[in-house]
Coordinates of C-alpha atoms and ligand atoms in Angstrom, one line a residue:
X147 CA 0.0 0.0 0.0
X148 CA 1.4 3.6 -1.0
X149 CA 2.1 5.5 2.0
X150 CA 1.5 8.8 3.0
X151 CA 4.2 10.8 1.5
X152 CA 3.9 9.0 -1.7
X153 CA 0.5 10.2 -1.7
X154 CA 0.8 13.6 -1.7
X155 CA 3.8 13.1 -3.8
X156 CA 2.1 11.6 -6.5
X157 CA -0.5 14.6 -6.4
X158 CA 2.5 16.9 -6.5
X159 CA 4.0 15.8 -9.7
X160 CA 0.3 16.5 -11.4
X161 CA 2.0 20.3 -10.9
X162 CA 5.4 19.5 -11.9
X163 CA 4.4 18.2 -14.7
X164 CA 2.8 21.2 -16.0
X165 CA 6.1 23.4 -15.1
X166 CA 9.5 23.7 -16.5
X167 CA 11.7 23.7 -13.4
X168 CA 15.3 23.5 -14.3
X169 CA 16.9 19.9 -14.1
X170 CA 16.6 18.5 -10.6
X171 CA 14.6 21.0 -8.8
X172 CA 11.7 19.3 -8.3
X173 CA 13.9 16.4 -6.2
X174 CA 15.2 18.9 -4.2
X175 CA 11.6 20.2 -3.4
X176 CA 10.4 17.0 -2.5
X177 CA 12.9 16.2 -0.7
X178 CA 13.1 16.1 3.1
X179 CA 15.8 18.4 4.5
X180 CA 16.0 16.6 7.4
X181 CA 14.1 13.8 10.1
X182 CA 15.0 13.0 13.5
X183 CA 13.9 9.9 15.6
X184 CA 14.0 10.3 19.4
X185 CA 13.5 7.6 21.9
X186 CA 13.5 8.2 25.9
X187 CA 12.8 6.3 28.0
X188 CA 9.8 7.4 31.0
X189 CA 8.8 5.7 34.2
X190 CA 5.0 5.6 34.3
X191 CA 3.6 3.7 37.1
X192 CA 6.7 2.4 38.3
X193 CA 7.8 0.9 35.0
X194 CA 10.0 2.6 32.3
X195 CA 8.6 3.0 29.0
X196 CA 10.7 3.7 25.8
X197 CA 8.9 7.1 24.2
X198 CA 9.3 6.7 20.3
X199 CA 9.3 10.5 18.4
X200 CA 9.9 12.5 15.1
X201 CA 10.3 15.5 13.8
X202 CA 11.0 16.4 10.2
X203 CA 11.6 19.4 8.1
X204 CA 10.7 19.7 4.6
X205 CA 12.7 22.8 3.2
X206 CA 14.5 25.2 5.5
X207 CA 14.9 27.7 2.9
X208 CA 12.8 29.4 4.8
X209 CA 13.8 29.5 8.1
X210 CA 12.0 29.1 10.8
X211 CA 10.4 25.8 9.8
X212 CA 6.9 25.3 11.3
X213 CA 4.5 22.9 12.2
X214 CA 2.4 20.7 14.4
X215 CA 3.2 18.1 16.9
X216 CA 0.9 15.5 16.9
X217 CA 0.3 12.8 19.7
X218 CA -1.0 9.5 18.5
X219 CA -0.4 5.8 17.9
X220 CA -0.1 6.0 14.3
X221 CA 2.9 9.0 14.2
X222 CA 5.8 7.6 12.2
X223 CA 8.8 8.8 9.7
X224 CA 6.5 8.2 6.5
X225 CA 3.7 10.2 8.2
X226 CA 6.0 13.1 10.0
X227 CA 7.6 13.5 6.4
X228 CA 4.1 13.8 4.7
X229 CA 3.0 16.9 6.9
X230 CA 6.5 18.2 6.9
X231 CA 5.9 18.6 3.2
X232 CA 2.4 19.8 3.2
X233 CA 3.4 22.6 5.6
X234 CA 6.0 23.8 3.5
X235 CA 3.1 23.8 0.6
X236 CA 1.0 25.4 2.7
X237 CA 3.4 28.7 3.9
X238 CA 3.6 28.7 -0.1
X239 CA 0.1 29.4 -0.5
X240 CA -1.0 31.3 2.1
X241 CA 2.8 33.8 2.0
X242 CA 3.5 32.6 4.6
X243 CA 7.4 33.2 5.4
X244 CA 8.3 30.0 6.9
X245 CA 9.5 26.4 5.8
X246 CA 7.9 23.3 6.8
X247 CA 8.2 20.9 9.5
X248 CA 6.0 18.5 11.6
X249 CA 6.3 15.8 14.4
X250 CA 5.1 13.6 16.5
X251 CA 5.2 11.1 19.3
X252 CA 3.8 7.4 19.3
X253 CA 1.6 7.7 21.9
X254 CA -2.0 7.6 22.6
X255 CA -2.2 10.5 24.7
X256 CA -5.4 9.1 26.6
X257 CA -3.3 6.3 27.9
X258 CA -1.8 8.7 30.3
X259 CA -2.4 11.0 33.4
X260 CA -2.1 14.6 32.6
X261 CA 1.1 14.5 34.6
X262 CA 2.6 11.8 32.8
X263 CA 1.6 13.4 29.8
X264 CA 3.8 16.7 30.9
X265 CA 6.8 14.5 31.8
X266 CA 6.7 12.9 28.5
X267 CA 6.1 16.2 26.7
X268 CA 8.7 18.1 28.6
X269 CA 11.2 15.4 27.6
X270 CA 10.3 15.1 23.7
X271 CA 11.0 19.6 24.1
X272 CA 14.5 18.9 25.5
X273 CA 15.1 16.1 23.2
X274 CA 14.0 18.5 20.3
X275 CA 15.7 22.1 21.7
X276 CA 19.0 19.9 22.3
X277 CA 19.2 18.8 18.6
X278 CA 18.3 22.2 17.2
X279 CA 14.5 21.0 16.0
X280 CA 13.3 23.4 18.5
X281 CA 13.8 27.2 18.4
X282 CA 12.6 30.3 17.8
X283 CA 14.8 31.3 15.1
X284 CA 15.3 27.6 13.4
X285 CA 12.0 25.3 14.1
X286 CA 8.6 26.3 15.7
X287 CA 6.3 23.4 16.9
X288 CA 2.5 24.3 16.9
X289 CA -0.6 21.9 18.2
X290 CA -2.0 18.8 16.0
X291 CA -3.4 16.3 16.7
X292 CA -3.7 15.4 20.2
X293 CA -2.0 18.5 21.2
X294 CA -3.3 21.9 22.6
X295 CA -2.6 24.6 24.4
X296 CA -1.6 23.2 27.7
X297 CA 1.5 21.0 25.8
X298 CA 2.4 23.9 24.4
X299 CA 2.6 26.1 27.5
X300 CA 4.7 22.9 28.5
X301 CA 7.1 23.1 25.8
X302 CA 7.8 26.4 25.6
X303 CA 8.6 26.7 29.0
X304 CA 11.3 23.7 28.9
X305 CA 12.7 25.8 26.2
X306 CA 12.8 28.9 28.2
X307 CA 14.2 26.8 31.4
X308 CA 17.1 25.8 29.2
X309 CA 18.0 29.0 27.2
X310 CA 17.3 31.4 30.0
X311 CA 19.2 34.6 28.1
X312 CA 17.4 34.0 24.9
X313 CA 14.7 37.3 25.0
X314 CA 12.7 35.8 22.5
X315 CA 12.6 32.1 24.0
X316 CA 8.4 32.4 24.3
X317 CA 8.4 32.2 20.6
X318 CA 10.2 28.7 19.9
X319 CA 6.2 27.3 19.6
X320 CA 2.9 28.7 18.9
X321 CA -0.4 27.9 19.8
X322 CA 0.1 28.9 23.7
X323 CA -2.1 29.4 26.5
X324 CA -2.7 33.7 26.2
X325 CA -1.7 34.3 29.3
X326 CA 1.2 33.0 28.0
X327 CA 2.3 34.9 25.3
X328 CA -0.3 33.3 22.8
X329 CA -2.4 34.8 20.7
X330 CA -6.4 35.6 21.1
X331 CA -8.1 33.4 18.0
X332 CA -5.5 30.8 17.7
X333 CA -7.3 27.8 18.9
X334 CA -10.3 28.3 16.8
X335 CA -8.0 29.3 13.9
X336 CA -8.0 26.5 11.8
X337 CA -11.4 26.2 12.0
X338 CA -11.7 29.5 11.6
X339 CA -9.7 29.3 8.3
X340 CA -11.9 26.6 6.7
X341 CA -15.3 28.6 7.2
X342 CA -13.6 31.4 5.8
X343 CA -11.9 29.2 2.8
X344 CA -15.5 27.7 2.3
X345 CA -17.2 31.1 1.9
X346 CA -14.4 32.4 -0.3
X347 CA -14.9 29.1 -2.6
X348 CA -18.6 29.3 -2.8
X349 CA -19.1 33.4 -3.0
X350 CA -19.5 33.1 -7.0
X351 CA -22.2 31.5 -8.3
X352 CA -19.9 30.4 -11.4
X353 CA -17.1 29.3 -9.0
X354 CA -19.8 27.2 -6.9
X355 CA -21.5 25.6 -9.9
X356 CA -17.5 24.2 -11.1
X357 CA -16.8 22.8 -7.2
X358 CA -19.6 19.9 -7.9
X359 CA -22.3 21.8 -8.8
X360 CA -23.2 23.5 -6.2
X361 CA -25.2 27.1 -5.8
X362 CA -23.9 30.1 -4.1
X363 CA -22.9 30.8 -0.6
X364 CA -23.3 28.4 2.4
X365 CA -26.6 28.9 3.8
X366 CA -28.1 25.7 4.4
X367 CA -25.6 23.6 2.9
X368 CA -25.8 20.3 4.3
X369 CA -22.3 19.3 6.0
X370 CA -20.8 16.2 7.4
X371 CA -18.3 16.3 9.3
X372 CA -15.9 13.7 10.5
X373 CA -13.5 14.4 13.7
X374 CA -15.2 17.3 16.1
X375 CA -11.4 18.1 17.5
X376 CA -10.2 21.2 17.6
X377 CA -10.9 21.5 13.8
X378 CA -13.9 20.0 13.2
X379 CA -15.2 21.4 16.1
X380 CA -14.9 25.4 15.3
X381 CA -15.1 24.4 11.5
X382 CA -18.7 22.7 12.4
X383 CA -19.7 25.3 14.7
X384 CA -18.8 28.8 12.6
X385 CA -20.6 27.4 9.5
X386 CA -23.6 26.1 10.9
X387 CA -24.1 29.3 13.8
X388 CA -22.7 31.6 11.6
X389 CA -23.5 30.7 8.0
X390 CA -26.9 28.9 8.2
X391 CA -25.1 25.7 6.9
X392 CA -26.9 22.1 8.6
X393 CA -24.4 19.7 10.1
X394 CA -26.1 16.6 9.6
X395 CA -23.7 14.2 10.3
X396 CA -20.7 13.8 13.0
X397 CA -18.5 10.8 12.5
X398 CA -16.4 10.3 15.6
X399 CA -13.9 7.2 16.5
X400 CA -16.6 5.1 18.0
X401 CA -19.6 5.6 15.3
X402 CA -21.7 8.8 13.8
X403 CA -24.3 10.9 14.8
X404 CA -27.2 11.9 12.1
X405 CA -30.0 14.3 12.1
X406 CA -31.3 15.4 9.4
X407 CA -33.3 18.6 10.7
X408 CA -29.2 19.8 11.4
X409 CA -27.0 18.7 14.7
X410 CA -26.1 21.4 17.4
X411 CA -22.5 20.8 17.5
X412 CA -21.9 22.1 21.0
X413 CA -23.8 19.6 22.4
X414 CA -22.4 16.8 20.8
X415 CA -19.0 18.5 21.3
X416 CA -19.7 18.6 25.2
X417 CA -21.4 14.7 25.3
X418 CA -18.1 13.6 23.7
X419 CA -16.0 15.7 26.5
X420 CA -18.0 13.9 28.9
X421 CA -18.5 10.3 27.6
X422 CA -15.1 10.1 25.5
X423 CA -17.2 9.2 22.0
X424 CA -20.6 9.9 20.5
X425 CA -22.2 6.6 21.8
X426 CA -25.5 7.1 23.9
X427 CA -26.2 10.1 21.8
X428 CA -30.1 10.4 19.9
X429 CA -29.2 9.3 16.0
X430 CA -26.5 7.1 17.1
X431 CA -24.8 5.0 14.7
X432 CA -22.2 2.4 15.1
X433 CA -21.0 2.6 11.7
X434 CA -19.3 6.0 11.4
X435 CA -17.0 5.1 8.0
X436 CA -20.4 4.8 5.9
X437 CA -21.5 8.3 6.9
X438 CA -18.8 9.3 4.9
X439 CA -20.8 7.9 2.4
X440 CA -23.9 10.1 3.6
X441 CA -25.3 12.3 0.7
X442 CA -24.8 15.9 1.4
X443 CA -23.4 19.3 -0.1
X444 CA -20.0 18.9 2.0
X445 CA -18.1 16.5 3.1
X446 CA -15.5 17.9 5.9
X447 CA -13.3 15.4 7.2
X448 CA -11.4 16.9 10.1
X449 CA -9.7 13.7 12.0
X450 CA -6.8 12.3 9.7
X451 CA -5.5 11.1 6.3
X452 CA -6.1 8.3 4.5
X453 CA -10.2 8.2 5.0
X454 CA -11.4 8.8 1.5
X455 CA -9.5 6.3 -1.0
X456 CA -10.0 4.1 -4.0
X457 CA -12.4 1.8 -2.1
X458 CA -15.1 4.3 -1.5
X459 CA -14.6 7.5 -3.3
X460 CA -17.0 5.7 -6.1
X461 CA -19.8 5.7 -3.1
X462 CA -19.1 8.7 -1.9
X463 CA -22.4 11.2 -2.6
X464 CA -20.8 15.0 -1.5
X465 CA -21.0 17.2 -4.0
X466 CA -17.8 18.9 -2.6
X467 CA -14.9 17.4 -0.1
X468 CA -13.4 19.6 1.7
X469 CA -10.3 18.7 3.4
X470 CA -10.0 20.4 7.4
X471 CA -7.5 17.2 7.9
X472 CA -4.1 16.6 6.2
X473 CA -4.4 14.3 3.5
X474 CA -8.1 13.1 4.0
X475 CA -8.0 11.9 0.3
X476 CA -5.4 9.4 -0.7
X477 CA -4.2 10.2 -4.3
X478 CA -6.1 7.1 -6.2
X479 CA -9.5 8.6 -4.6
X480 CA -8.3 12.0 -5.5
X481 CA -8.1 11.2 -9.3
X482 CA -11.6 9.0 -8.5
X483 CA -13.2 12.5 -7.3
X484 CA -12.1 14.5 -10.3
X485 CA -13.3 11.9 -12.8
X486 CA -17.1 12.4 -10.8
X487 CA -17.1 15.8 -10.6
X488 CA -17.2 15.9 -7.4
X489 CA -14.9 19.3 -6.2
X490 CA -12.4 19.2 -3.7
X491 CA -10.8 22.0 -1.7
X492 CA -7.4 21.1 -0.8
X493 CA -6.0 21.1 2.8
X494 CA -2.7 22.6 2.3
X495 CA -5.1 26.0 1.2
X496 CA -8.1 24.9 3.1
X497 CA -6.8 24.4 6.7
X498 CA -4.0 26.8 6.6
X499 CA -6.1 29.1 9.1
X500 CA -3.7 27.4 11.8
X501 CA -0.2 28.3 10.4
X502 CA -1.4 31.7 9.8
X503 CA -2.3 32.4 13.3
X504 CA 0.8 31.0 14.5
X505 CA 2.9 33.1 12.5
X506 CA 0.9 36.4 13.7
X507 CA 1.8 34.9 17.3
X508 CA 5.4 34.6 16.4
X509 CA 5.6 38.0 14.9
X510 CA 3.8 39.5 18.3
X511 CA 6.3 37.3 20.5
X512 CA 9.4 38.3 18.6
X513 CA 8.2 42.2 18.8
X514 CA 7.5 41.8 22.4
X515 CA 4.0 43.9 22.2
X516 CA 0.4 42.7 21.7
X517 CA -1.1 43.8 18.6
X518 CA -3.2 46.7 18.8
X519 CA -1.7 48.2 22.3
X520 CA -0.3 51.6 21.0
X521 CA -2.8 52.6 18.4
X522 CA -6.8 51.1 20.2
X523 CA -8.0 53.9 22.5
X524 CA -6.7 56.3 20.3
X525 CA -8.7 54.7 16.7
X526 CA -11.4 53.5 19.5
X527 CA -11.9 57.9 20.2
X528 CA -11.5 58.4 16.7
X529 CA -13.8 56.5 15.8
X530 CA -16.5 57.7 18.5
X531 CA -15.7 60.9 17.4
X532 CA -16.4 60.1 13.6
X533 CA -20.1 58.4 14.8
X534 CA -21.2 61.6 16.4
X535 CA -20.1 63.8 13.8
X536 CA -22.5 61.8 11.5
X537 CA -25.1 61.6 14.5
X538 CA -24.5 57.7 15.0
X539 CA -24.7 56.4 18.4
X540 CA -20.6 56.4 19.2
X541 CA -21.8 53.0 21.6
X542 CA -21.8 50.5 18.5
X543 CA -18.1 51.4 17.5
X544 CA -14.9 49.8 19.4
X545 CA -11.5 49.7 18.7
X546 CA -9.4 47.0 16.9
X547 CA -9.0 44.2 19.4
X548 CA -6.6 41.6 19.0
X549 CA -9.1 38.6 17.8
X550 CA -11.2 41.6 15.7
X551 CA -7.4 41.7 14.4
X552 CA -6.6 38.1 14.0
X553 CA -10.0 37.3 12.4
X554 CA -9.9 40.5 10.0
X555 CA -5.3 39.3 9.3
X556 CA -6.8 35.4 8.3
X557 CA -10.1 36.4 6.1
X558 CA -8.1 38.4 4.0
X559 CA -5.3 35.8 3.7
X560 CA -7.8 33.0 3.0
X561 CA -9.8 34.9 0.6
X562 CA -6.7 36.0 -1.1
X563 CA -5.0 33.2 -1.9
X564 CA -8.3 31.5 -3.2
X565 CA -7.7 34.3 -5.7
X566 CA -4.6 33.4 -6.4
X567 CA -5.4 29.7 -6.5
X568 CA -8.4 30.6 -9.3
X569 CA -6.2 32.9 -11.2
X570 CA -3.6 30.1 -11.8
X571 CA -6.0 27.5 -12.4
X572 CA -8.3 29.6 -14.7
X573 CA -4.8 30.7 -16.9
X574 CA -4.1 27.2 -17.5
X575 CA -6.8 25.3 -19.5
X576 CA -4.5 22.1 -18.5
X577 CA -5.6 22.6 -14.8
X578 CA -9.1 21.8 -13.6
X579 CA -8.9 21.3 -10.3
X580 CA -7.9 23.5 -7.8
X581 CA -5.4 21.0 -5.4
X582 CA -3.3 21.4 -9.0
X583 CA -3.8 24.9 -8.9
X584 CA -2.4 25.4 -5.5
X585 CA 0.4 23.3 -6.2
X586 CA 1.4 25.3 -8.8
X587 CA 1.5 28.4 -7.3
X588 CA 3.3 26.8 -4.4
X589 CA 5.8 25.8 -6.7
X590 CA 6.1 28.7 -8.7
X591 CA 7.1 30.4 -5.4
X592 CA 8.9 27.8 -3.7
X593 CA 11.0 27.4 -7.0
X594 CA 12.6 30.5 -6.8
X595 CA 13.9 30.2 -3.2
X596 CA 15.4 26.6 -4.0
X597 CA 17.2 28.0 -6.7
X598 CA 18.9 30.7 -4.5
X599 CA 19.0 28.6 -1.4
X600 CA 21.2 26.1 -3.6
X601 CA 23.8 28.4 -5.2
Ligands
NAD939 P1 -7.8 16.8 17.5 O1 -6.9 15.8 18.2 O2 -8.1 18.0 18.2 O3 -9.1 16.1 16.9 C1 -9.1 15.0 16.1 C2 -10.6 14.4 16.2 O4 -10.7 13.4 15.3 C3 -10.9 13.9 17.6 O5 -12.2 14.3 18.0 C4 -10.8 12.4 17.4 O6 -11.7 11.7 18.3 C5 -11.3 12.2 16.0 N1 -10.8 11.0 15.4 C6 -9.6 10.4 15.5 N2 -9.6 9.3 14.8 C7 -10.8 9.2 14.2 C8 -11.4 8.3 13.3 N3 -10.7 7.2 12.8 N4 -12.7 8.5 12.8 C9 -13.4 9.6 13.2 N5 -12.8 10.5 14.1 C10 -11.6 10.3 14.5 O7 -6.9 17.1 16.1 P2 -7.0 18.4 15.3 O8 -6.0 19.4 15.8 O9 -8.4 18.9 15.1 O10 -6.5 17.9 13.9 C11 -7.4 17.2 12.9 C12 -6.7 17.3 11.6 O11 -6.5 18.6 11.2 C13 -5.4 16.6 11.4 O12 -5.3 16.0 10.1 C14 -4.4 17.7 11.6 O13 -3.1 17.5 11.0 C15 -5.2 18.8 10.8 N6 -4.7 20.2 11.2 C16 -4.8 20.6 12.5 C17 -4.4 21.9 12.7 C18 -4.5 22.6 14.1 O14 -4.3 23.8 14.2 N7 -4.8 21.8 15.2 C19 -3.9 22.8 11.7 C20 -3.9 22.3 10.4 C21 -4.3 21.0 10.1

C-alpha cells in the first residue's frame, strides 16, 4: 500500500508536470531536509517506557520551519515526512514566510495522566531544543493532533528553562495558553480558516457551480463532518451558527451521529467531553465510516489522512470534499473525485487558518508587544468621534481588538490566496482542479527560493 508521502507526492507531480523547473529541482523540493527519531525512556507507574518521536523538516529555505506536533499511535517517519511537506506547501500558498516541519510522538495521549503526559512532553522539548529542532529562530512546533494549548505552555517553557538569556525564548512554539504569550483566535484558527476558505470558494455562483455543482454561498448547505477536535469542532460550529449551513452528520472514532433537521454541535462537542465518543447520543450510529458515504453538499473530514481512498470514493455522494484534515484523500480517490465531478478543496489551502495564526503569534512574541496596544484607545476615540459627527450612536463602535485583528489578518489571507489559487488555475486550460492549482502556485514560489537557497 502507498504511503502517505507517496500520496501527496504523487499529487504533486500532477503540478510539476505542468512546469519547466530546471533539471533537478523538483527532487530537491520533494525532498526532506531533514528527520530526526528520538526515543526516551519514562517511568510511568513504576515501569519505564521507551517514548518513540519524530520530527521532520521539509525545506529550510525558509527559516523558521513550522509545524504541528501530533500525539497518536499512528505517528511515524512516512507520516512526520508527509505533513512536513504539506506545511511547506501550505506557507507557499498562504505567503507565509516559513518552511515546513512537523512531528510527533507514538503515543495515545489518553493512555496517560495529565502529569505523565507533561513529563513525556517536557522530555520530547528537550530532546528537540538539544538537537536544534526546537527554536525560535530555526523550528517552531504548533498543536496537531492530540496537542493543545496546555503542551504547548509545556514546551515552551522547557525551552525557556534551558535557554534562559534567549529574549525571544516564548516564541520557539505557537499555539500557547494567552496568558502566556499566545495569541487571542488561535485555537479556533484552523477552524476559523476553513469557514472562511468555504465562503471564499462558494461566494460566486460560477465558481460554486465548477466545485460539484453546487449554488452560491453556504446557507443551508448540508455538511458532514468527521472528527469534532479542535478543527472539526470550530469548523462545524462557525458554518452552521454563523452561515446557516446544517451539520447533519458527525463521524467520531466510536460511530456517527445523524440528524437530518441539522445537529447542534456544542452539544455533541460537550457529550463527547463527557462520555469520551458519540455513543449514547439520539441518532446514534455504530457505523461512522459509511457516513462518509452520507449524501450531502459537503463532506468535511477533520480527524486524519487516508479516509477517502479508491475503495469508497465511487460511493461517496458529496458534491464537494473539503479537506479540514491533512491528507483526508489518498491520491487514487483524489483522481476517483475528479473523474465524478465531485470538487475538492485542498487542505494545504483549506486548513492553513492554523499556520497563519501562529505566524501572527510569532511576529507579536518576537516584537514583544500585543497587537493593537499603542494605536486602540486612540482609533477607539476616533472612531467615536467620527459616529457623532455623522449623528451615529458612538456605543456601536470599538476599537481594533486583538481577535477583531486576527480574524480580519486570516479572512483576507484565505480569501486572497483563493484568488490566487483561481487565477492560476483559470490561466491554464490544463488545470481543472484547484489542489493542482495550488500546487502550482506553491511551486512557482517555492522554486525560486530553491534556486537561490542552492547556489
Ligand atoms: P484533534 O486531536 O483535536 O481532533 C481529532 C478528532 O478526530 C478527535 O475528536 C478524534 O476523536 C477524532 N478522530 C480520530 N480518529 C478518528 C477516526 N478514525 N474517525 C473519526 N474520528 C476520529 O486534532 P485536530 O488538531 O483537530 O486535527 C485534525 C486534523 O486537522 C489533522 O489532520 C491535523 O493534522 C489537521 N490540522 C490541524 C491543525 C490545528 O491547528 N490543530 C492545523 C492544520 C491541520
Amino acid at each position: 500500500m502507498a504511503g502517505f508521502l507517496d500520496d501527496v507526492n504523487r499529487m504533486l507531480d500532477r503540478a510539476i508536470g505542468l512546469l519547466d523547473l530546471p533539471p533537478g529541482l523538483a527532487e530537491e523540493i520533494r525532498a526532506a531536509d531533514a528527520v530526526i527519531k528520538v526515543a526516551f525512556p519514562v517511568k510511568i507507574r513504576g515501569e519505564y517506557r521507551v517514548i518513540e518521536g519524530w520530527r521532520a523538516t521539509h525545506s529550510e529555505w525558509r527559516l523558521p520551519v513550522k509545524g504541528g506536533l501530533r500525539f497518536a499511535p499512528t505517528v511515524d517517519e512516512d507520516e512526520v515526512e508527509a505533513l512536513a511537506a504539506l506545511m511547506t506547501y501550505k506557507c507557499a500558498v498562504v505567503d507565509v514566510p516559513f518552511g515546513g516541519s512537523k512531528g510527533g510522538l507514538r503515543i495515545d495521549p489518553r493512555e496517560f495522566t495529565e502529569e505523565e503526559l507533561e513529563n513525556i512532553t517536557r522530555r520530547f522539548a528537550a530532546a528537540l531544543a538539544k538537537r536544534g529542532f526546537l527554536s525560535p529562530s530555526l523550528n517552531v512546533p504548533a498543536p496537531d493532533m492530540g496537542t493543545g494549548e496546555r503542551e504547548m505552555a509545556w514546551i515552551a517553557t522547557t525551552y525557556l528553562a534551558l535557554n534562559p538569556s534567549d529574549v525571544d525564548a516564548i516564541a520557539c512554539v505557537t499555539g500557547k495558553p494567552v496568558d502566556m504569550g499566545g495569541i487571542a483566535g488561535r485555537t479556533e484558527a484552523t477552524g476559523r480558516g476553513v469557514q472562511y476558505g468555504l465562503q471564499a470558494a462558494l461566494a460566486d455562483a460560477g465558481e460554486a457551480q465548477r466545485l460539484g455543482g453546487l449554488s452560491a454561498g453556504l446557507d443551508g448547505k448540508t455538511v458532514v463532518v468527521q472528527g469534532l477536535g479542535n478543527v472539526g469542532y470550530h469548523a462545524a460550529k462557525f458554518l452552521s451558527e454563523e452561515d446557516g449551513a446544517r451539520v447533519v452528520a458527525i463521524v467520531e472514532r466510536d460511530g456517527a451521529v445523524v440528524d437530518e433537521a441539522g445537529l447542534d454541535v456544542g452539544a455533541v462537542r460537550a457529550h463527547i467531553g463527557e462520555h469520551g465518543g458519540v455513543a449514547g447520543l439520539p441518532g446514534y450510529v455504530e457505523d461512522g465510516l459509511a457516513l462518509l458515504e452520507h449524501e450531502c453538499d459537503i463532506l468535511l473530514p477533520a480527524a486524519l489522512e487516508g479516509q477517502i481512498t479508491a475503495e469508497n470514493a465511487p460511493r461517496i455522494r458529496a458534491k464537494l470534499v473539503a479537506e479540514a484534515a491533512n491528507g483526508p484523500v489518498t491520491a487514487d480517490a483524489d483522481e476517483i473525485l475528479r473523474q465524478r465531478g465531485i470538487g475538492v478543496v485542498p487542505d494545504f489551502y483549506l486548513n492553513a487558518g492554523g499556520v497563519t495564526v501562529s505566524y501572527f503569534e510569532w511576529t507579536q512574541n518576537l516584537s514583544h508587544m500585543t497587537y493593537g496596544r499603542m494605536e486602540k484607545r486612540l482609533l477607539a476615540q476616533r472612531a467615536e468621534e467620527a459616529a457623532r459627527a455623522i449623528g451615529v450612536d458612538p456605543t456601536i463602535v470599538s476599537g481594533a481588538d486583538e481577535i477583531s485583528l486576527v480574524r480580519s489578518g486570516l479572512h483576507d489571507t484565505m480569501f486572497t490566496a483563493y484568488e490566487r489559487i483561481t487565477e492560476v488555475r483559470d490561466a491554464d486550460d490544463r488545470i481543472d482542479d484547484l489542489r493542482t492549482a495550488a500546487f502550482v502556485l506553491a511551486l512557482r514560489k517555492i522554486a525560486k527560493w530553491h534556486e537561490q537557497y542552492a547556489l
